[in-house]
Coordinates of C-alpha atoms and ligand atoms in Angstrom, one line a residue:
M211 CA 50.2 -18.8 -22.1
G212 CA 52.4 -17.4 -25.2
V213 CA 53.7 -13.0 -24.8
L214 CA 52.1 -12.3 -27.7
S215 CA 48.7 -14.1 -26.5
A216 CA 49.8 -11.9 -23.3
V217 CA 49.9 -8.6 -24.9
L218 CA 47.2 -9.2 -27.0
R219 CA 45.0 -10.1 -24.5
S220 CA 46.2 -7.3 -21.9
L221 CA 46.0 -5.2 -24.5
R222 CA 41.9 -5.4 -25.4
R223 CA 41.9 -5.6 -21.4
T224 CA 43.6 -1.9 -21.9
T225 CA 40.7 -0.5 -23.8
T226 CA 38.9 -2.6 -21.6
I227 CA 39.5 -0.6 -18.7
S228 CA 38.8 2.2 -19.8
G229 CA 39.1 5.7 -21.6
L230 CA 39.6 7.2 -18.5
A231 CA 42.9 5.3 -17.7
V232 CA 44.4 6.5 -21.3
G233 CA 43.6 9.9 -20.7
A234 CA 45.4 9.0 -16.6
L235 CA 48.6 8.3 -18.5
A236 CA 50.7 11.7 -18.2
L237 CA 54.4 10.9 -20.4
S238 CA 57.4 12.6 -19.8
G239 CA 60.9 11.9 -19.7
C240 CA 62.8 12.2 -16.9
A241 CA 66.4 11.8 -16.1
G242 CA 69.1 13.3 -17.8
S243 CA 67.1 11.4 -20.6
S244 CA 66.0 11.6 -23.8
L245 CA 62.6 10.3 -24.1
D246 CA 62.5 8.0 -26.3
Q247 CA 60.0 8.0 -29.8
S248 CA 61.5 5.3 -31.5
G249 CA 60.3 2.2 -30.2
S250 CA 63.0 0.8 -29.5
Q251 CA 65.0 -1.0 -26.6
G252 CA 67.5 0.9 -26.5
S253 CA 70.2 -0.1 -28.1
G254 CA 74.1 -1.4 -27.9
D255 CA 75.6 1.3 -24.9
E256 CA 72.2 2.4 -23.9
V257 CA 69.4 0.6 -22.3
K258 CA 65.8 1.9 -21.7
L259 CA 63.7 1.5 -18.6
G260 CA 60.3 2.5 -17.6
L261 CA 59.8 4.5 -14.2
L262 CA 55.3 3.7 -13.3
V263 CA 55.2 6.2 -10.1
P264 CA 51.7 7.5 -9.0
L265 CA 52.5 11.7 -9.9
S266 CA 48.1 12.1 -9.3
G267 CA 45.9 10.7 -6.6
V268 CA 46.4 10.5 -2.8
Y269 CA 50.3 8.4 -3.0
A270 CA 51.5 11.5 -5.7
P271 CA 53.9 12.8 -3.4
L272 CA 54.9 9.2 -2.3
G273 CA 55.9 8.5 -6.1
E274 CA 57.5 12.1 -6.9
D275 CA 61.0 10.3 -3.7
M276 CA 60.6 7.6 -6.1
R277 CA 61.1 9.5 -9.4
D278 CA 63.9 12.0 -6.8
G279 CA 65.7 9.2 -5.4
F280 CA 66.4 6.7 -8.4
Q281 CA 67.3 10.0 -10.3
L282 CA 69.9 10.9 -7.9
Y283 CA 71.7 7.4 -7.9
L284 CA 71.3 8.3 -12.0
D285 CA 73.0 12.0 -11.6
Q286 CA 74.9 10.2 -9.3
H287 CA 76.7 7.2 -11.8
G288 CA 76.8 9.8 -14.7
G289 CA 72.9 8.9 -15.8
R290 CA 74.5 5.3 -16.8
L291 CA 73.7 1.8 -15.4
G292 CA 76.4 -0.8 -15.1
G293 CA 78.9 1.2 -18.3
K294 CA 75.0 1.4 -20.6
T295 CA 73.8 5.2 -20.9
V296 CA 70.0 5.4 -19.7
R297 CA 66.7 6.1 -21.1
V298 CA 63.4 6.7 -19.3
V299 CA 59.9 7.0 -19.6
T300 CA 58.2 7.7 -16.9
V301 CA 54.4 7.0 -17.1
D302 CA 52.0 8.3 -14.1
E303 CA 50.6 4.6 -11.7
G304 CA 47.9 7.3 -11.1
E305 CA 45.7 5.7 -7.8
T306 CA 44.8 2.4 -8.5
P307 CA 44.6 -0.3 -11.2
Q308 CA 42.3 1.1 -13.3
T309 CA 45.3 3.6 -14.1
G310 CA 48.7 1.3 -12.8
V311 CA 48.1 -1.1 -15.5
P312 CA 47.3 0.5 -18.5
A313 CA 50.4 2.3 -18.5
A314 CA 52.5 -0.7 -17.3
Q315 CA 51.3 -1.7 -19.8
K316 CA 52.1 1.3 -22.2
L317 CA 55.8 1.0 -21.1
V318 CA 56.3 -2.7 -22.3
T319 CA 53.9 -2.7 -25.4
Q320 CA 54.5 0.2 -26.4
D321 CA 57.5 2.0 -25.0
R322 CA 59.3 -1.3 -25.1
V323 CA 61.9 -0.2 -22.0
T324 CA 63.3 -3.6 -21.2
A325 CA 62.7 -3.5 -17.7
V326 CA 60.7 -1.2 -14.9
V327 CA 61.0 1.0 -11.9
G328 CA 57.8 1.0 -9.8
V329 CA 54.8 0.7 -8.6
V330 CA 53.4 1.9 -5.3
N331 CA 49.7 0.4 -4.6
S332 CA 50.1 -3.2 -3.9
A333 CA 46.6 -3.7 -5.9
T334 CA 48.3 -2.5 -9.2
A335 CA 51.7 -4.4 -8.0
L336 CA 48.7 -8.1 -8.4
G337 CA 47.1 -6.3 -11.5
L338 CA 50.8 -6.6 -13.4
R339 CA 52.4 -9.7 -11.7
D340 CA 50.9 -11.9 -14.7
F341 CA 51.7 -9.8 -17.4
F342 CA 55.4 -9.2 -16.6
H343 CA 55.8 -12.7 -15.8
E344 CA 54.1 -13.6 -19.0
S345 CA 56.1 -11.1 -20.8
K346 CA 59.6 -11.9 -19.4
V347 CA 60.4 -8.1 -18.4
P348 CA 61.5 -7.5 -15.5
L349 CA 59.6 -5.3 -12.9
L350 CA 61.9 -3.7 -9.9
V351 CA 58.4 -2.7 -7.6
A352 CA 59.9 0.1 -5.4
N353 CA 57.4 0.4 -3.1
A354 CA 53.9 -1.9 -3.0
G355 CA 54.1 -4.3 -0.5
A356 CA 51.6 -6.9 -1.5
D357 CA 52.4 -10.4 -0.1
A358 CA 52.4 -13.0 -2.6
I359 CA 54.1 -11.0 -5.4
T360 CA 56.7 -12.2 -3.2
G361 CA 55.7 -15.3 -2.0
E362 CA 52.6 -17.6 -3.8
R363 CA 52.9 -15.0 -6.6
S364 CA 56.8 -15.1 -7.1
S365 CA 58.0 -14.9 -11.3
P366 CA 62.0 -15.2 -12.0
Y367 CA 61.2 -11.4 -13.5
V368 CA 59.3 -9.5 -10.6
W369 CA 62.3 -8.7 -8.1
R370 CA 61.5 -6.3 -4.7
T371 CA 63.8 -3.4 -3.4
S372 CA 60.8 -2.5 -0.8
F373 CA 59.7 -4.8 1.8
A374 CA 56.7 -7.6 1.7
N375 CA 53.3 -5.4 3.1
G376 CA 53.2 -8.3 6.4
K377 CA 56.9 -8.0 7.7
V378 CA 56.8 -4.1 8.6
G379 CA 53.6 -4.8 10.6
A380 CA 55.0 -8.1 11.9
A381 CA 57.8 -6.2 12.6
L382 CA 56.4 -4.2 15.8
G383 CA 54.3 -6.9 17.0
P384 CA 56.0 -7.9 20.4
A385 CA 57.3 -4.7 20.8
V386 CA 53.5 -3.4 21.6
A387 CA 52.2 -6.1 23.1
E388 CA 55.6 -6.2 25.6
E389 CA 55.2 -1.9 25.3
V390 CA 50.7 -1.8 26.3
D391 CA 49.5 -2.5 28.6
G392 CA 45.8 -4.0 27.3
G393 CA 43.3 -4.0 25.1
V394 CA 44.6 -3.3 21.2
Y395 CA 42.1 -1.9 18.9
L396 CA 44.0 -2.0 14.4
I397 CA 42.4 0.8 12.0
T398 CA 44.0 0.7 8.0
A399 CA 42.8 1.7 5.3
D400 CA 41.0 -1.1 3.1
Y401 CA 42.9 -2.4 0.6
A402 CA 45.3 -5.1 0.4
A403 CA 48.1 -3.2 1.8
G404 CA 46.1 -2.2 5.2
R405 CA 44.8 -5.2 5.2
E406 CA 48.6 -6.9 4.6
M407 CA 50.2 -4.8 7.0
V408 CA 47.6 -5.2 9.9
G409 CA 47.4 -9.1 9.8
G410 CA 51.2 -9.4 9.9
F411 CA 51.1 -6.7 12.4
R412 CA 47.7 -9.7 14.7
K413 CA 50.3 -12.5 13.8
A414 CA 52.8 -11.0 15.4
F415 CA 51.6 -9.3 18.1
E416 CA 48.8 -12.2 19.1
A417 CA 51.3 -14.2 19.1
A418 CA 53.5 -12.1 22.2
G419 CA 50.9 -12.6 24.0
G420 CA 49.2 -9.2 22.4
K421 CA 44.9 -8.6 22.8
I422 CA 42.6 -6.6 20.1
A423 CA 40.6 -5.0 21.4
G424 CA 38.7 -3.6 17.8
E425 CA 39.0 -3.7 14.2
K426 CA 38.0 -2.0 11.3
Y427 CA 38.9 -1.5 7.2
T428 CA 38.4 2.4 6.0
P429 CA 37.2 2.9 1.9
F430 CA 40.4 3.6 0.6
G431 CA 41.0 6.6 -1.7
K432 CA 37.9 7.8 0.3
T433 CA 37.9 8.8 3.8
Q434 CA 38.9 12.3 4.5
D435 CA 36.8 12.6 8.2
Y436 CA 37.8 9.7 10.7
Q437 CA 36.2 11.1 12.8
P438 CA 32.6 8.2 13.6
Y439 CA 36.0 6.0 12.9
L440 CA 37.7 8.0 15.9
S441 CA 34.8 7.4 18.0
A442 CA 34.8 4.0 17.8
I443 CA 38.4 3.3 19.3
R444 CA 38.3 5.8 22.0
N445 CA 34.8 3.7 23.2
S446 CA 36.3 0.9 22.7
G447 CA 38.8 0.9 26.0
A448 CA 41.9 0.1 23.6
K449 CA 45.1 1.1 26.0
A450 CA 46.5 2.1 22.0
V451 CA 45.8 1.8 17.9
F452 CA 47.8 0.3 15.1
S453 CA 47.4 1.4 11.9
F454 CA 48.4 1.8 8.2
Y455 CA 47.6 4.7 6.0
A456 CA 50.5 6.9 4.2
G457 CA 50.7 9.9 1.9
A458 CA 47.3 11.9 2.8
E459 CA 44.5 9.4 4.0
A460 CA 48.0 9.5 6.9
V461 CA 47.9 13.5 7.2
N462 CA 44.4 13.2 7.5
F463 CA 44.2 11.1 10.2
V464 CA 47.2 12.2 12.7
K465 CA 45.9 15.4 12.5
Q466 CA 42.2 14.5 13.2
Y467 CA 43.3 11.7 15.8
K468 CA 45.5 13.8 17.8
Q469 CA 42.6 17.3 17.3
F470 CA 39.7 14.9 19.1
G471 CA 41.8 14.1 22.0
L472 CA 42.7 10.5 21.9
A473 CA 46.7 11.0 21.2
D474 CA 47.6 12.0 24.1
R475 CA 44.9 9.5 25.9
I476 CA 45.8 6.5 23.6
P477 CA 49.5 5.9 22.0
L478 CA 49.1 6.1 18.2
Y479 CA 51.5 2.5 16.3
G480 CA 52.0 1.6 12.7
T481 CA 54.4 1.1 11.0
G482 CA 56.6 4.0 8.9
F483 CA 54.2 4.9 5.6
L484 CA 52.4 7.4 8.6
T485 CA 55.0 9.4 9.3
E486 CA 57.0 9.9 6.5
G487 CA 58.3 12.5 4.4
G488 CA 56.2 15.1 4.0
V489 CA 53.6 13.7 5.5
L490 CA 55.1 13.7 8.8
N491 CA 56.0 17.8 7.5
A492 CA 52.3 18.6 7.3
Q493 CA 51.4 16.2 10.4
G494 CA 53.5 18.3 12.4
A495 CA 53.4 19.0 16.4
S496 CA 50.0 16.2 15.7
A497 CA 52.8 13.1 15.0
V498 CA 54.8 13.9 17.9
G499 CA 55.4 10.6 19.5
V500 CA 54.0 8.0 17.1
K501 CA 55.9 5.2 17.1
T502 CA 56.9 3.1 13.5
S503 CA 58.5 0.5 12.3
L504 CA 60.5 0.9 9.1
H505 CA 63.2 -0.3 7.2
Y506 CA 64.6 3.2 7.1
S507 CA 65.0 7.2 9.4
T508 CA 66.4 10.3 7.9
E509 CA 67.7 9.6 11.4
L510 CA 69.8 6.4 10.4
D511 CA 73.9 7.7 12.4
T512 CA 75.9 6.1 9.2
P513 CA 78.7 7.7 7.2
I514 CA 76.0 6.1 3.7
N515 CA 73.3 7.8 4.9
K516 CA 74.0 10.7 6.0
A517 CA 75.9 11.3 2.8
F518 CA 72.8 9.9 0.7
V519 CA 70.5 12.5 2.7
E520 CA 72.8 15.3 2.2
A521 CA 73.5 14.5 -1.1
Y522 CA 69.4 14.1 -2.2
R523 CA 69.1 17.4 -0.2
T524 CA 71.2 19.3 -2.5
K525 CA 69.7 18.5 -5.8
H526 CA 66.3 18.5 -4.9
G527 CA 65.9 20.4 -1.6
K528 CA 64.3 18.1 1.3
A529 CA 65.1 15.4 3.2
P530 CA 64.4 11.7 1.6
T531 CA 62.4 9.1 2.2
V532 CA 61.7 5.7 2.4
Y533 CA 60.5 5.3 -1.1
S534 CA 62.9 7.7 -2.5
V535 CA 65.3 5.2 -0.6
Q536 CA 64.0 2.3 -3.0
A537 CA 64.2 3.9 -6.0
Y538 CA 67.3 5.2 -5.4
D539 CA 67.8 1.4 -4.8
A540 CA 65.8 -0.1 -7.8
A541 CA 68.9 2.1 -9.6
A542 CA 71.8 0.2 -7.5
A543 CA 70.2 -3.0 -7.8
L544 CA 69.7 -2.6 -11.9
D545 CA 73.1 -0.8 -11.8
K546 CA 74.9 -4.2 -10.8
A547 CA 72.6 -6.6 -12.9
I548 CA 73.0 -4.5 -16.3
A549 CA 76.9 -4.9 -15.3
K550 CA 76.4 -8.7 -15.0
A551 CA 74.3 -9.4 -17.3
D552 CA 75.3 -11.5 -20.5
G553 CA 73.3 -8.9 -22.4
T554 CA 70.6 -6.3 -22.2
G555 CA 67.4 -8.4 -22.4
G556 CA 65.4 -8.2 -19.7
E557 CA 65.6 -12.2 -19.6
D558 CA 69.6 -11.2 -19.4
I559 CA 68.8 -8.3 -16.7
A560 CA 66.2 -10.8 -15.1
E561 CA 68.5 -13.5 -14.5
A562 CA 71.3 -11.6 -13.1
L563 CA 68.8 -9.4 -11.4
G564 CA 70.1 -13.2 -8.6
G565 CA 73.8 -12.6 -7.9
I566 CA 74.5 -9.5 -7.3
G567 CA 74.9 -9.4 -3.5
T568 CA 74.3 -7.4 -0.4
I569 CA 73.7 -3.6 -1.9
D570 CA 74.9 -1.5 0.9
S571 CA 72.1 1.0 1.0
P572 CA 70.8 4.2 3.2
R573 CA 69.4 2.3 4.3
G574 CA 71.9 -0.5 5.8
P575 CA 72.9 -3.6 3.9
W576 CA 70.4 -5.3 2.6
S577 CA 70.3 -8.3 -0.3
F578 CA 67.8 -10.5 -2.4
D579 CA 65.7 -13.1 -1.0
A580 CA 65.7 -16.8 -2.2
D581 CA 61.7 -14.8 -3.2
H582 CA 62.9 -11.2 -5.0
D583 CA 61.9 -9.8 -2.0
A584 CA 64.6 -7.7 0.3
R585 CA 66.6 -8.9 3.0
Q586 CA 67.0 -6.2 5.6
K587 CA 66.4 -4.5 8.8
Y588 CA 63.1 -3.5 10.3
Y589 CA 63.5 -0.4 12.9
L590 CA 61.9 1.2 15.5
R591 CA 60.9 5.3 15.8
E592 CA 59.1 7.6 16.9
V593 CA 58.0 10.9 15.9
R594 CA 60.0 13.9 17.7
S595 CA 60.3 17.8 17.3
D596 CA 63.7 18.7 16.5
G597 CA 64.0 22.2 16.2
G598 CA 61.2 23.0 14.8
S599 CA 60.8 20.7 12.2
F600 CA 59.4 16.9 13.2
V601 CA 61.8 13.2 12.3
N602 CA 61.1 10.2 12.5
A603 CA 64.0 9.5 15.1
V604 CA 65.4 6.1 15.6
L605 CA 64.7 4.0 19.2
G606 CA 66.5 0.6 18.2
E607 CA 66.0 -2.6 15.9
L608 CA 63.0 -4.8 15.7
D609 CA 64.3 -8.8 15.2
Ligands
PHB212 C1 51.5 -0.7 -0.8 O1 50.0 -0.7 -1.9 O2 51.6 -1.4 -1.3 C2 52.2 0.9 0.5 C3 51.3 2.3 -1.3 C4 51.9 2.7 -0.1 C5 52.3 3.0 1.1 C6 53.4 1.5 1.5 C7 52.3 0.2 0.8 O3 53.2 3.7 1.7

């Protein structure tokens, strides 16, 4: 299908997706850069980028961290990437594809950005893959972990600076199989990310000899009371729990896990989103002892990370998160790609992304693999109290 028909089809879909979605589009300038109203792609010495992150819904705090991480990189580089002045158009991804897909389409068809950075929700990323592929506009996914978009549905235009869901789950499988003597209960938000993180964990855990004691998929974005599920866990005889929740759902789940009396009896494991950043501040003491796998912690003891944490704190008044780093690194990847590209068109930049090599990141060095996913280390983390605040202490590397 040609680009024009893809765009028309997308616009038709935008209209049908709902007036609601249009209402949910929040448009704001950011990154110390002016919001362009001209509908041009940016020209000559300038490049126009779209930032698509949730500023509403259960994942809004994640989106704010991504915006802040992207902004920090730009500030540290004089508002320029690859020698070009950057203009950023920011739109609200919202909670689901119903808001995220039309928001992305607007960036491409109306604002005519050269590339888009962002996307938190896996279902939204899956809904956008064909649109970016057919429009030939690079999408740098700076969170959403949907396995397929750097797997069987990879595209020359889709690159990921974050992770694939299955890999983050799988990283923890062997460690839990070794630590836990008895069955493990799986519980997660019921959508692509949760199913894939649990799926990746299960495969690696069972391969290492682990046994599953039960499983539950809770309605995404709608579950506030986890008590019925916690009762099922208690009655299952499980010796540990593995879970994926993020944002507001992670806060509720971990607090209720403690209040219900499970934390002291059945150790809680998960992917690191369960205890990350603002979520951990809100969980407080309830989260102490939770063990997770992730490709970042503020506690990584490297000069690059220490400098990053300090600069981020100075600029934004709080600690960074994995979401901040993923967006910071998307800016770093674009910086290298724009500098290398033959022109400033989307196709030039997509091609150049393949040759940028290793990025020395606060998370440790990483590079794009053949499917455009981040090849990186995963760390085993444990929540500890640190003089009145709470941190994800790094216990070691996972393989
Ligand atoms: C996802 O939908 O892929 C997702 C969302 C939030 C996270 C991690 C993954 O923290």
